Amino acid sequence: MVVFDKPHALTDTPFHYCPGCTHGIIHRLVAEVLDELGIEGKTIGIAPVGCSVMAYNYFNCDMIEAAHGRAPAVATGVKRANPDNIVFSYQGDGDLASIGMAETVHAAARNENITVIFINNAIYGMTGGQMAPTSLVGQVTQTSPYGRDPKMCGYPVKICEMLSQLEGPEYLERVTVNSVKNARRAKAAIKKAFENQIAGKGFSLVEVLSSCPTNWGMTPDAALKWIDDKMIPYYPLGVYKDRSAKEEN
Amino acid sequence: MAKLTFNTDSCKGCGLCVNACPKNLLRLSKETINKKGHHPVEITDMEACIGCASCAWMCPDCIIKVER
């Protein structure tokens, strides 16, 4: 009996990601959720700009490529025009937290009935490792060779905490995939985000802390440990908003 | 009995599966090189595998198929 295989919602195209990049794990979790909910045929994904720009090659569902940061705006249009389809956007931190900040905040404030998968790896991966809005204080990047200095560059943006202050969003959770246990929790969160959309509850965002071994200058294993040691203390895991759970209590 | 199948051509030799295995049965091959130029993963003792799929959960390239 096959207990684990590549999900149907992923194509056979090999991922172009660097060795040890957790984008592949998150792609698979999203695809497994599409399989389990049986929604692959009516799902429309919005690909971002960044490392995962070619996500449309990997997911078996319909995909649209959005301009940098505009995925929630494109998703809004797709969902409003086709309310019966399931719409998700898959965005990195340079895409969602930097140039797409306005689109993200307003989609959340409007409680658009879409699912956003937000990959936070604290760096601009595809362009070569520049400082992102989510880079940690003291983190060495191409554009902060002496470490991020908050006097000059401010402090990293905590998206889940920030959006949780809004009345709009339905569900916000931060997870990571640096161990099997955490990956299982991440899958549960992603599944809930899609179930919320199917139930018409509104805006669900899952922030996944991800690794970038190449631009962090670490081995894949050390990068996973760096998530535990440096990222989770600043970006604590957990549910930041879950309106339906609140109403049940 | 558990059986693992590796799509070694797509393996990037990152080693995340090696560290995920609770029985320490996986290693990166020292002798072979795959199409991409990486040392692909291999299993040292198939008999001892418990089929927990931890390796497959952590594989970023979905190259591991687990049967039990």
PDB file of C-alpha atoms in Angstrom:
ATOM      1  CA  MET A   1       0.000   0.000   0.000  1.00  0.00           C
ATOM      2  CA  VAL A   2       1.353   3.413  -0.947  1.00  0.00           C
ATOM      3  CA  VAL A   3       1.426   5.583   2.156  1.00  0.00           C
ATOM      4  CA  PHE A   4       3.258   8.540   0.670  1.00  0.00           C
ATOM      5  CA  ASP A   5       3.732   9.747  -2.886  1.00  0.00           C
ATOM      6  CA  LYS A   6       3.884  12.987  -4.814  1.00  0.00           C
ATOM      7  CA  PRO A   7       0.378  14.523  -4.731  1.00  0.00           C
ATOM      8  CA  HIS A   8      -1.686  14.627  -7.921  1.00  0.00           C
ATOM      9  CA  ALA A   9      -2.026  18.404  -7.700  1.00  0.00           C
ATOM     10  CA  LEU A  10       1.707  18.761  -8.427  1.00  0.00           C
ATOM     11  CA  THR A  11       2.963  18.321 -11.982  1.00  0.00           C
ATOM     12  CA  ASP A  12       5.941  16.113 -12.826  1.00  0.00           C
ATOM     13  CA  THR A  13       8.124  19.160 -13.485  1.00  0.00           C
ATOM     14  CA  PRO A  14      11.107  19.074 -11.096  1.00  0.00           C
ATOM     15  CA  PHE A  15      11.318  22.134  -8.824  1.00  0.00           C
ATOM     16  CA  HIS A  16      13.981  24.678  -9.782  1.00  0.00           C
ATOM     17  CA  TYR A  17      14.537  25.656  -6.134  1.00  0.00           C
ATOM     18  CA  CYS A  18      17.981  25.451  -4.521  1.00  0.00           C
ATOM     19  CA  PRO A  19      18.866  22.265  -2.619  1.00  0.00           C
ATOM     20  CA  GLY A  20      17.206  22.292   0.800  1.00  0.00           C
ATOM     21  CA  CYS A  21      14.839  25.188   0.047  1.00  0.00           C
ATOM     22  CA  THR A  22      11.584  24.590   1.900  1.00  0.00           C
ATOM     23  CA  HIS A  23       9.478  26.069  -0.923  1.00  0.00           C
ATOM     24  CA  GLY A  24       9.212  22.494  -2.216  1.00  0.00           C
ATOM     25  CA  ILE A  25       7.783  21.235   1.070  1.00  0.00           C
ATOM     26  CA  ILE A  26       5.205  24.035   1.170  1.00  0.00           C
ATOM     27  CA  HIS A  27       4.239  23.447  -2.487  1.00  0.00           C
ATOM     28  CA  ARG A  28       3.631  19.823  -1.609  1.00  0.00           C
ATOM     29  CA  LEU A  29       1.543  20.665   1.471  1.00  0.00           C
ATOM     30  CA  VAL A  30      -0.675  22.980  -0.580  1.00  0.00           C
ATOM     31  CA  ALA A  31      -1.031  20.309  -3.284  1.00  0.00           C
ATOM     32  CA  GLU A  32      -1.888  17.628  -0.732  1.00  0.00           C
ATOM     33  CA  VAL A  33      -4.602  19.861   0.696  1.00  0.00           C
ATOM     34  CA  LEU A  34      -6.026  20.444  -2.816  1.00  0.00           C
ATOM     35  CA  ASP A  35      -6.057  16.661  -3.307  1.00  0.00           C
ATOM     36  CA  GLU A  36      -7.672  15.914   0.045  1.00  0.00           C
ATOM     37  CA  LEU A  37     -10.397  18.521  -0.375  1.00  0.00           C
ATOM     38  CA  GLY A  38     -10.988  17.380  -3.970  1.00  0.00           C
ATOM     39  CA  ILE A  39     -10.854  20.946  -5.286  1.00  0.00           C
ATOM     40  CA  GLU A  40      -7.957  20.700  -7.734  1.00  0.00           C
ATOM     41  CA  GLY A  41     -10.270  21.014 -10.724  1.00  0.00           C
ATOM     42  CA  LYS A  42     -11.874  24.270  -9.607  1.00  0.00           C
ATOM     43  CA  THR A  43      -8.889  25.938  -7.978  1.00  0.00           C
ATOM     44  CA  ILE A  44      -7.186  28.967  -9.463  1.00  0.00           C
ATOM     45  CA  GLY A  45      -3.770  29.836  -8.037  1.00  0.00           C
ATOM     46  CA  ILE A  46      -2.050  33.202  -8.254  1.00  0.00           C
ATOM     47  CA  ALA A  47       1.724  32.987  -8.647  1.00  0.00           C
ATOM     48  CA  PRO A  48       3.892  35.789  -7.248  1.00  0.00           C
ATOM     49  CA  VAL A  49       7.151  37.376  -8.269  1.00  0.00           C
ATOM     50  CA  GLY A  50      10.219  36.017  -6.522  1.00  0.00           C
ATOM     51  CA  CYS A  51      11.679  32.541  -6.193  1.00  0.00           C
ATOM     52  CA  SER A  52       8.252  30.954  -6.565  1.00  0.00           C
ATOM     53  CA  VAL A  53       7.502  32.954  -9.729  1.00  0.00           C
ATOM     54  CA  MET A  54       7.310  29.713 -11.678  1.00  0.00           C
ATOM     55  CA  ALA A  55       4.826  28.086  -9.302  1.00  0.00           C
ATOM     56  CA  TYR A  56       2.500  27.877 -12.318  1.00  0.00           C
ATOM     57  CA  ASN A  57       4.746  25.142 -13.696  1.00  0.00           C
ATOM     58  CA  TYR A  58       4.363  23.050 -10.579  1.00  0.00           C
ATOM     59  CA  PHE A  59       0.686  23.163  -9.608  1.00  0.00           C
ATOM     60  CA  ASN A  60      -1.735  21.101 -11.662  1.00  0.00           C
ATOM     61  CA  CYS A  61      -4.555  23.640 -11.249  1.00  0.00           C
ATOM     62  CA  ASP A  62      -5.107  26.804 -13.288  1.00  0.00           C
ATOM     63  CA  MET A  63      -2.591  29.495 -12.427  1.00  0.00           C
ATOM     64  CA  ILE A  64      -2.261  33.204 -13.128  1.00  0.00           C
ATOM     65  CA  GLU A  65       0.970  35.155 -12.827  1.00  0.00           C
ATOM     66  CA  ALA A  66       0.458  38.489 -11.038  1.00  0.00           C
ATOM     67  CA  ALA A  67       2.686  41.552 -11.152  1.00  0.00           C
ATOM     68  CA  HIS A  68       4.995  42.020  -8.176  1.00  0.00           C
ATOM     69  CA  GLY A  69       2.922  42.109  -4.971  1.00  0.00           C
ATOM     70  CA  ARG A  70      -0.416  42.306  -6.748  1.00  0.00           C
ATOM     71  CA  ALA A  71      -1.481  38.714  -6.164  1.00  0.00           C
ATOM     72  CA  PRO A  72      -4.206  39.552  -3.571  1.00  0.00           C
ATOM     73  CA  ALA A  73      -5.650  42.158  -5.963  1.00  0.00           C
ATOM     74  CA  VAL A  74      -5.673  39.654  -8.835  1.00  0.00           C
ATOM     75  CA  ALA A  75      -7.128  37.013  -6.507  1.00  0.00           C
ATOM     76  CA  THR A  76      -9.870  39.457  -5.495  1.00  0.00           C
ATOM     77  CA  GLY A  77     -10.852  39.957  -9.126  1.00  0.00           C
ATOM     78  CA  VAL A  78     -10.780  36.250  -9.923  1.00  0.00           C
ATOM     79  CA  LYS A  79     -12.806  35.338  -6.851  1.00  0.00           C
ATOM     80  CA  ARG A  80     -15.422  38.059  -7.392  1.00  0.00           C
ATOM     81  CA  ALA A  81     -15.847  37.095 -11.040  1.00  0.00           C
ATOM     82  CA  ASN A  82     -15.892  33.360 -10.294  1.00  0.00           C
ATOM     83  CA  PRO A  83     -17.252  32.940  -6.769  1.00  0.00           C
ATOM     84  CA  ASP A  84     -17.577  29.178  -7.218  1.00  0.00           C
ATOM     85  CA  ASN A  85     -13.863  28.729  -7.815  1.00  0.00           C
ATOM     86  CA  ILE A  86     -11.321  28.355  -5.038  1.00  0.00           C
ATOM     87  CA  VAL A  87      -8.655  31.064  -5.291  1.00  0.00           C
ATOM     88  CA  PHE A  88      -5.338  31.097  -3.500  1.00  0.00           C
ATOM     89  CA  SER A  89      -2.235  33.210  -3.797  1.00  0.00           C
ATOM     90  CA  TYR A  90       1.243  31.939  -3.008  1.00  0.00           C
ATOM     91  CA  GLN A  91       3.579  34.790  -2.132  1.00  0.00           C
ATOM     92  CA  GLY A  92       7.010  35.365  -0.658  1.00  0.00           C
ATOM     93  CA  ASP A  93       7.966  38.079   1.794  1.00  0.00           C
ATOM     94  CA  GLY A  94       9.484  40.410  -0.778  1.00  0.00           C
ATOM     95  CA  ASP A  95       6.248  40.141  -2.725  1.00  0.00           C
ATOM     96  CA  LEU A  96       3.629  40.257   0.029  1.00  0.00           C
ATOM     97  CA  ALA A  97       5.334  42.268   2.776  1.00  0.00           C
ATOM     98  CA  SER A  98       7.158  44.808   0.643  1.00  0.00           C
ATOM     99  CA  ILE A  99       5.734  45.930  -2.669  1.00  0.00           C
ATOM    100  CA  GLY A 100       2.423  44.166  -2.097  1.00  0.00           C
ATOM    101  CA  MET A 101       1.805  45.473   1.420  1.00  0.00           C
ATOM    102  CA  ALA A 102      -1.081  47.721   0.351  1.00  0.00           C
ATOM    103  CA  GLU A 103      -2.839  44.957  -1.588  1.00  0.00           C
ATOM    104  CA  THR A 104      -2.402  42.535   1.318  1.00  0.00           C
ATOM    105  CA  VAL A 105      -3.708  44.893   3.984  1.00  0.00           C
ATOM    106  CA  HIS A 106      -6.697  46.007   1.946  1.00  0.00           C
ATOM    107  CA  ALA A 107      -7.633  42.483   0.851  1.00  0.00           C
ATOM    108  CA  ALA A 108      -7.546  41.519   4.543  1.00  0.00           C
ATOM    109  CA  ALA A 109      -9.505  44.604   5.590  1.00  0.00           C
ATOM    110  CA  ARG A 110     -12.196  43.812   3.003  1.00  0.00           C
ATOM    111  CA  ASN A 111     -12.238  40.197   4.224  1.00  0.00           C
ATOM    112  CA  GLU A 112     -12.018  38.961   0.639  1.00  0.00           C
ATOM    113  CA  ASN A 113     -12.899  35.277   0.501  1.00  0.00           C
ATOM    114  CA  ILE A 114      -9.433  34.130  -0.632  1.00  0.00           C
ATOM    115  CA  THR A 115      -6.597  32.051   0.791  1.00  0.00           C
ATOM    116  CA  VAL A 116      -3.089  33.508   1.001  1.00  0.00           C
ATOM    117  CA  ILE A 117      -0.024  31.356   1.578  1.00  0.00           C
ATOM    118  CA  PHE A 118       2.740  33.695   2.728  1.00  0.00           C
ATOM    119  CA  ILE A 119       6.311  32.369   2.672  1.00  0.00           C
ATOM    120  CA  ASN A 120       8.540  34.291   5.067  1.00  0.00           C
ATOM    121  CA  ASN A 121      12.233  33.524   4.651  1.00  0.00           C
ATOM    122  CA  ALA A 122      13.504  36.902   5.885  1.00  0.00           C
ATOM    123  CA  ILE A 123      15.378  37.680   2.675  1.00  0.00           C
ATOM    124  CA  TYR A 124      14.943  38.408  -1.030  1.00  0.00           C
ATOM    125  CA  GLY A 125      15.909  35.026  -2.445  1.00  0.00           C
ATOM    126  CA  MET A 126      15.606  35.270  -6.207  1.00  0.00           C
ATOM    127  CA  THR A 127      17.359  38.606  -6.647  1.00  0.00           C
ATOM    128  CA  GLY A 128      20.407  37.446  -4.731  1.00  0.00           C
ATOM    129  CA  GLY A 129      19.857  37.867  -1.014  1.00  0.00           C
ATOM    130  CA  GLN A 130      19.072  41.522  -0.381  1.00  0.00           C
ATOM    131  CA  MET A 131      17.488  42.749   2.867  1.00  0.00           C
ATOM    132  CA  ALA A 132      13.715  42.241   2.981  1.00  0.00           C
ATOM    133  CA  PRO A 133      11.174  44.023   5.204  1.00  0.00           C
ATOM    134  CA  THR A 134      11.147  40.795   7.220  1.00  0.00           C
ATOM    135  CA  SER A 135      14.947  40.478   7.627  1.00  0.00           C
ATOM    136  CA  LEU A 136      15.837  40.208  11.305  1.00  0.00           C
ATOM    137  CA  VAL A 137      17.735  42.875  13.245  1.00  0.00           C
ATOM    138  CA  GLY A 138      21.442  42.138  12.844  1.00  0.00           C
ATOM    139  CA  GLN A 139      20.890  39.776   9.916  1.00  0.00           C
ATOM    140  CA  VAL A 140      23.671  39.956   7.346  1.00  0.00           C
ATOM    141  CA  THR A 141      22.411  40.271   3.776  1.00  0.00           C
ATOM    142  CA  GLN A 142      23.819  41.607   0.519  1.00  0.00           C
ATOM    143  CA  THR A 143      22.502  45.090   1.291  1.00  0.00           C
ATOM    144  CA  SER A 144      23.196  44.960   5.036  1.00  0.00           C
ATOM    145  CA  PRO A 145      26.742  43.533   5.155  1.00  0.00           C
ATOM    146  CA  TYR A 146      27.198  44.653   8.781  1.00  0.00           C
ATOM    147  CA  GLY A 147      23.805  43.315   9.845  1.00  0.00           C
ATOM    148  CA  ARG A 148      20.423  45.040   9.696  1.00  0.00           C
ATOM    149  CA  ASP A 149      20.669  48.254  11.693  1.00  0.00           C
ATOM    150  CA  PRO A 150      17.252  49.338  13.033  1.00  0.00           C
ATOM    151  CA  LYS A 151      18.391  52.971  13.240  1.00  0.00           C
ATOM    152  CA  MET A 152      18.886  52.998   9.516  1.00  0.00           C
ATOM    153  CA  CYS A 153      16.437  50.351   8.273  1.00  0.00           C
ATOM    154  CA  GLY A 154      13.770  50.087  10.952  1.00  0.00           C
ATOM    155  CA  TYR A 155      12.429  46.873  12.379  1.00  0.00           C
ATOM    156  CA  PRO A 156      11.157  43.723  10.645  1.00  0.00           C
ATOM    157  CA  VAL A 157       7.456  43.659   9.822  1.00  0.00           C
ATOM    158  CA  LYS A 158       5.308  41.109  11.619  1.00  0.00           C
ATOM    159  CA  ILE A 159       2.528  40.484   9.126  1.00  0.00           C
ATOM    160  CA  CYS A 160       0.282  38.203  11.205  1.00  0.00           C
ATOM    161  CA  GLU A 161       0.400  40.498  14.247  1.00  0.00           C
ATOM    162  CA  MET A 162      -0.239  43.538  12.076  1.00  0.00           C
ATOM    163  CA  LEU A 163      -3.216  42.049  10.189  1.00  0.00           C
ATOM    164  CA  SER A 164      -4.702  40.666  13.411  1.00  0.00           C
ATOM    165  CA  GLN A 165      -5.415  44.273  14.460  1.00  0.00           C
ATOM    166  CA  LEU A 166      -7.846  44.581  11.560  1.00  0.00           C
ATOM    167  CA  GLU A 167     -11.502  43.731  11.968  1.00  0.00           C
ATOM    168  CA  GLY A 168     -11.607  42.070   8.529  1.00  0.00           C
ATOM    169  CA  PRO A 169      -9.589  38.870   8.318  1.00  0.00           C
ATOM    170  CA  GLU A 170     -11.106  35.552   9.264  1.00  0.00           C
ATOM    171  CA  TYR A 171      -8.042  33.451   9.985  1.00  0.00           C
ATOM    172  CA  LEU A 172      -4.341  34.224  10.493  1.00  0.00           C
ATOM    173  CA  GLU A 173      -1.784  31.666  11.579  1.00  0.00           C
ATOM    174  CA  ARG A 174       1.995  31.461  11.570  1.00  0.00           C
ATOM    175  CA  VAL A 175       3.591  28.044  11.100  1.00  0.00           C
ATOM    176  CA  THR A 176       6.913  26.650   9.918  1.00  0.00           C
ATOM    177  CA  VAL A 177       8.126  23.516   8.140  1.00  0.00           C
ATOM    178  CA  ASN A 178      11.523  22.972   9.756  1.00  0.00           C
ATOM    179  CA  SER A 179      10.604  19.564  11.204  1.00  0.00           C
ATOM    180  CA  VAL A 180       8.116  16.803  10.451  1.00  0.00           C
ATOM    181  CA  LYS A 181       6.001  17.855  13.429  1.00  0.00           C
ATOM    182  CA  ASN A 182       5.918  21.486  12.351  1.00  0.00           C
ATOM    183  CA  ALA A 183       5.207  20.506   8.740  1.00  0.00           C
ATOM    184  CA  ARG A 184       2.169  18.511   9.889  1.00  0.00           C
ATOM    185  CA  ARG A 185       0.906  21.541  11.797  1.00  0.00           C
ATOM    186  CA  ALA A 186       1.539  23.703   8.751  1.00  0.00           C
ATOM    187  CA  LYS A 187      -0.550  21.366   6.623  1.00  0.00           C
ATOM    188  CA  ALA A 188      -3.411  21.526   9.109  1.00  0.00           C
ATOM    189  CA  ALA A 189      -3.269  25.325   8.994  1.00  0.00           C
ATOM    190  CA  ILE A 190      -3.225  25.395   5.184  1.00  0.00           C
ATOM    191  CA  LYS A 191      -6.148  22.983   5.097  1.00  0.00           C
ATOM    192  CA  LYS A 192      -8.138  25.167   7.466  1.00  0.00           C
ATOM    193  CA  ALA A 193      -7.379  28.208   5.321  1.00  0.00           C
ATOM    194  CA  PHE A 194      -8.870  26.451   2.277  1.00  0.00           C
ATOM    195  CA  GLU A 195     -11.836  25.082   4.241  1.00  0.00           C
ATOM    196  CA  ASN A 196     -12.619  28.621   5.418  1.00  0.00           C
ATOM    197  CA  GLN A 197     -12.813  29.738   1.816  1.00  0.00           C
ATOM    198  CA  ILE A 198     -15.046  26.817   0.835  1.00  0.00           C
ATOM    199  CA  ALA A 199     -17.347  27.730   3.739  1.00  0.00           C
ATOM    200  CA  GLY A 200     -17.346  31.351   2.538  1.00  0.00           C
ATOM    201  CA  LYS A 201     -15.869  32.673   5.763  1.00  0.00           C
ATOM    202  CA  GLY A 202     -13.383  35.096   4.234  1.00  0.00           C
ATOM    203  CA  PHE A 203      -9.726  36.091   4.194  1.00  0.00           C
ATOM    204  CA  SER A 204      -7.365  33.411   5.493  1.00  0.00           C
ATOM    205  CA  LEU A 205      -3.601  33.889   5.579  1.00  0.00           C
ATOM    206  CA  VAL A 206      -1.062  31.280   6.612  1.00  0.00           C
ATOM    207  CA  GLU A 207       2.449  32.611   7.163  1.00  0.00           C
ATOM    208  CA  VAL A 208       5.060  29.871   6.767  1.00  0.00           C
ATOM    209  CA  LEU A 209       8.552  30.515   8.131  1.00  0.00           C
ATOM    210  CA  SER A 210      10.808  29.142   5.445  1.00  0.00           C
ATOM    211  CA  SER A 211      14.540  28.681   4.947  1.00  0.00           C
ATOM    212  CA  CYS A 212      16.898  30.078   2.331  1.00  0.00           C
ATOM    213  CA  PRO A 213      20.130  28.106   2.736  1.00  0.00           C
ATOM    214  CA  THR A 214      21.780  29.705  -0.303  1.00  0.00           C
ATOM    215  CA  ASN A 215      21.320  33.340   0.669  1.00  0.00           C
ATOM    216  CA  TRP A 216      21.648  32.783   4.402  1.00  0.00           C
ATOM    217  CA  GLY A 217      24.985  31.111   3.592  1.00  0.00           C
ATOM    218  CA  MET A 218      24.242  27.932   5.512  1.00  0.00           C
ATOM    219  CA  THR A 219      23.814  24.234   4.937  1.00  0.00           C
ATOM    220  CA  PRO A 220      20.164  23.161   4.539  1.00  0.00           C
ATOM    221  CA  ASP A 221      20.243  21.551   7.976  1.00  0.00           C
ATOM    222  CA  ALA A 222      21.780  24.582   9.687  1.00  0.00           C
ATOM    223  CA  ALA A 223      19.161  26.780   8.002  1.00  0.00           C
ATOM    224  CA  LEU A 224      16.352  24.754   9.591  1.00  0.00           C
ATOM    225  CA  LYS A 225      18.016  25.200  12.989  1.00  0.00           C
ATOM    226  CA  TRP A 226      18.367  28.947  12.345  1.00  0.00           C
ATOM    227  CA  ILE A 227      14.567  29.110  11.986  1.00  0.00           C
ATOM    228  CA  ASP A 228      14.268  27.619  15.485  1.00  0.00           C
ATOM    229  CA  ASP A 229      17.023  29.728  17.033  1.00  0.00           C
ATOM    230  CA  LYS A 230      16.529  33.136  15.407  1.00  0.00           C
ATOM    231  CA  MET A 231      13.260  33.379  13.524  1.00  0.00           C
ATOM    232  CA  ILE A 232      10.736  31.784  15.881  1.00  0.00           C
ATOM    233  CA  PRO A 233      11.763  33.998  18.870  1.00  0.00           C
ATOM    234  CA  TYR A 234      10.965  37.089  16.775  1.00  0.00           C
ATOM    235  CA  TYR A 235       8.109  35.560  14.784  1.00  0.00           C
ATOM    236  CA  PRO A 236       6.293  33.343  17.331  1.00  0.00           C
ATOM    237  CA  LEU A 237       4.234  30.512  15.869  1.00  0.00           C
ATOM    238  CA  GLY A 238       0.536  30.310  16.557  1.00  0.00           C
ATOM    239  CA  VAL A 239      -2.958  31.376  15.624  1.00  0.00           C
ATOM    240  CA  TYR A 240      -3.259  35.168  15.534  1.00  0.00           C
ATOM    241  CA  LYS A 241      -6.870  35.377  14.576  1.00  0.00           C
ATOM    242  CA  ASP A 242      -9.598  32.789  14.169  1.00  0.00           C
ATOM    243  CA  ARG A 243     -12.986  34.404  14.179  1.00  0.00           C
ATOM    244  CA  SER A 244     -15.006  31.200  13.826  1.00  0.00           C
ATOM    245  CA  ALA A 245     -13.239  29.619  16.846  1.00  0.00           C
ATOM    246  CA  LYS A 246     -13.998  32.765  18.839  1.00  0.00           C
ATOM    247  CA  GLU A 247     -17.681  32.641  17.933  1.00  0.00           C
ATOM    248  CA  GLU A 248     -17.926  28.975  18.907  1.00  0.00           C
ATOM    249  CA  ASN A 249     -16.602  29.758  22.406  1.00  0.00           C
TER     250      ASN A 249
ATOM    251  CA  MET B   1       7.454  -4.384   5.445  1.00  0.00           C
ATOM    252  CA  ALA B   2       8.218  -0.873   4.316  1.00  0.00           C
ATOM    253  CA  LYS B   3       9.594  -0.008   0.930  1.00  0.00           C
ATOM    254  CA  LEU B   4      11.122   3.286  -0.161  1.00  0.00           C
ATOM    255  CA  THR B   5      11.523   4.272  -3.808  1.00  0.00           C
ATOM    256  CA  PHE B   6      13.739   7.232  -4.669  1.00  0.00           C
ATOM    257  CA  ASN B   7      13.455   9.253  -7.851  1.00  0.00           C
ATOM    258  CA  THR B   8      17.211   9.830  -7.648  1.00  0.00           C
ATOM    259  CA  ASP B   9      17.401  11.910 -10.849  1.00  0.00           C
ATOM    260  CA  SER B  10      15.505  14.699  -9.093  1.00  0.00           C
ATOM    261  CA  CYS B  11      17.460  14.482  -5.814  1.00  0.00           C
ATOM    262  CA  LYS B  12      19.435  17.616  -4.990  1.00  0.00           C
ATOM    263  CA  GLY B  13      21.414  16.034  -2.170  1.00  0.00           C
ATOM    264  CA  CYS B  14      20.222  18.544   0.445  1.00  0.00           C
ATOM    265  CA  GLY B  15      20.192  15.892   3.163  1.00  0.00           C
ATOM    266  CA  LEU B  16      16.994  17.027   4.914  1.00  0.00           C
ATOM    267  CA  CYS B  17      15.665  13.458   4.713  1.00  0.00           C
ATOM    268  CA  VAL B  18      18.904  12.115   6.204  1.00  0.00           C
ATOM    269  CA  ASN B  19      18.365  14.195   9.337  1.00  0.00           C
ATOM    270  CA  ALA B  20      14.637  13.443   9.465  1.00  0.00           C
ATOM    271  CA  CYS B  21      15.051   9.640   9.597  1.00  0.00           C
ATOM    272  CA  PRO B  22      14.432   8.483  13.187  1.00  0.00           C
ATOM    273  CA  LYS B  23      16.395   5.272  12.504  1.00  0.00           C
ATOM    274  CA  ASN B  24      19.357   6.992  10.791  1.00  0.00           C
ATOM    275  CA  LEU B  25      19.040   4.722   7.772  1.00  0.00           C
ATOM    276  CA  LEU B  26      19.616   7.303   5.033  1.00  0.00           C
ATOM    277  CA  ARG B  27      22.840   8.793   3.711  1.00  0.00           C
ATOM    278  CA  LEU B  28      24.031  10.716   0.688  1.00  0.00           C
ATOM    279  CA  SER B  29      25.760   8.395  -1.738  1.00  0.00           C
ATOM    280  CA  LYS B  30      29.509   8.919  -1.931  1.00  0.00           C
ATOM    281  CA  GLU B  31      30.019   6.929  -5.122  1.00  0.00           C
ATOM    282  CA  THR B  32      27.166   7.926  -7.416  1.00  0.00           C
ATOM    283  CA  ILE B  33      26.347  11.250  -9.003  1.00  0.00           C
ATOM    284  CA  ASN B  34      22.954  11.892 -10.578  1.00  0.00           C
ATOM    285  CA  LYS B  35      21.954  13.791 -13.720  1.00  0.00           C
ATOM    286  CA  LYS B  36      21.943  17.096 -11.841  1.00  0.00           C
ATOM    287  CA  GLY B  37      25.445  16.479 -10.501  1.00  0.00           C
ATOM    288  CA  HIS B  38      24.397  15.867  -6.907  1.00  0.00           C
ATOM    289  CA  HIS B  39      25.152  12.938  -4.630  1.00  0.00           C
ATOM    290  CA  PRO B  40      21.671  11.397  -4.310  1.00  0.00           C
ATOM    291  CA  VAL B  41      20.185   9.869  -1.182  1.00  0.00           C
ATOM    292  CA  GLU B  42      20.332   6.122  -0.585  1.00  0.00           C
ATOM    293  CA  ILE B  43      19.125   3.775   2.125  1.00  0.00           C
ATOM    294  CA  THR B  44      21.589   1.651   4.054  1.00  0.00           C
ATOM    295  CA  ASP B  45      19.244  -1.007   5.431  1.00  0.00           C
ATOM    296  CA  MET B  46      15.837  -1.397   3.774  1.00  0.00           C
ATOM    297  CA  GLU B  47      14.840  -4.150   6.208  1.00  0.00           C
ATOM    298  CA  ALA B  48      15.116  -1.800   9.194  1.00  0.00           C
ATOM    299  CA  CYS B  49      12.868   0.888   7.642  1.00  0.00           C
ATOM    300  CA  ILE B  50       9.638   1.362   9.586  1.00  0.00           C
ATOM    301  CA  GLY B  51       7.882   3.282   6.797  1.00  0.00           C
ATOM    302  CA  CYS B  52       7.150   6.339   8.948  1.00  0.00           C
ATOM    303  CA  ALA B  53       7.550   8.636   5.895  1.00  0.00           C
ATOM    304  CA  SER B  54       9.425  11.287   7.896  1.00  0.00           C
ATOM    305  CA  CYS B  55      11.991  11.471   5.092  1.00  0.00           C
ATOM    306  CA  ALA B  56       9.245  11.989   2.521  1.00  0.00           C
ATOM    307  CA  TRP B  57       7.646  14.716   4.653  1.00  0.00           C
ATOM    308  CA  MET B  58      10.896  16.680   4.723  1.00  0.00           C
ATOM    309  CA  CYS B  59      11.941  16.075   1.096  1.00  0.00           C
ATOM    310  CA  PRO B  60      11.560  19.415  -0.716  1.00  0.00           C
ATOM    311  CA  ASP B  61      11.560  17.700  -4.107  1.00  0.00           C
ATOM    312  CA  CYS B  62       8.991  14.948  -3.521  1.00  0.00           C
ATOM    313  CA  ILE B  63      11.354  12.235  -4.705  1.00  0.00           C
ATOM    314  CA  ILE B  64      10.464   9.637  -2.057  1.00  0.00           C
ATOM    315  CA  LYS B  65       7.620   7.159  -2.405  1.00  0.00           C
ATOM    316  CA  VAL B  66       6.774   5.163   0.709  1.00  0.00           C
ATOM    317  CA  GLU B  67       4.952   1.828   0.648  1.00  0.00           C
ATOM    318  CA  ARG B  68       4.039  -0.323   3.584  1.00  0.00           C
TER     319      ARG B  68
END
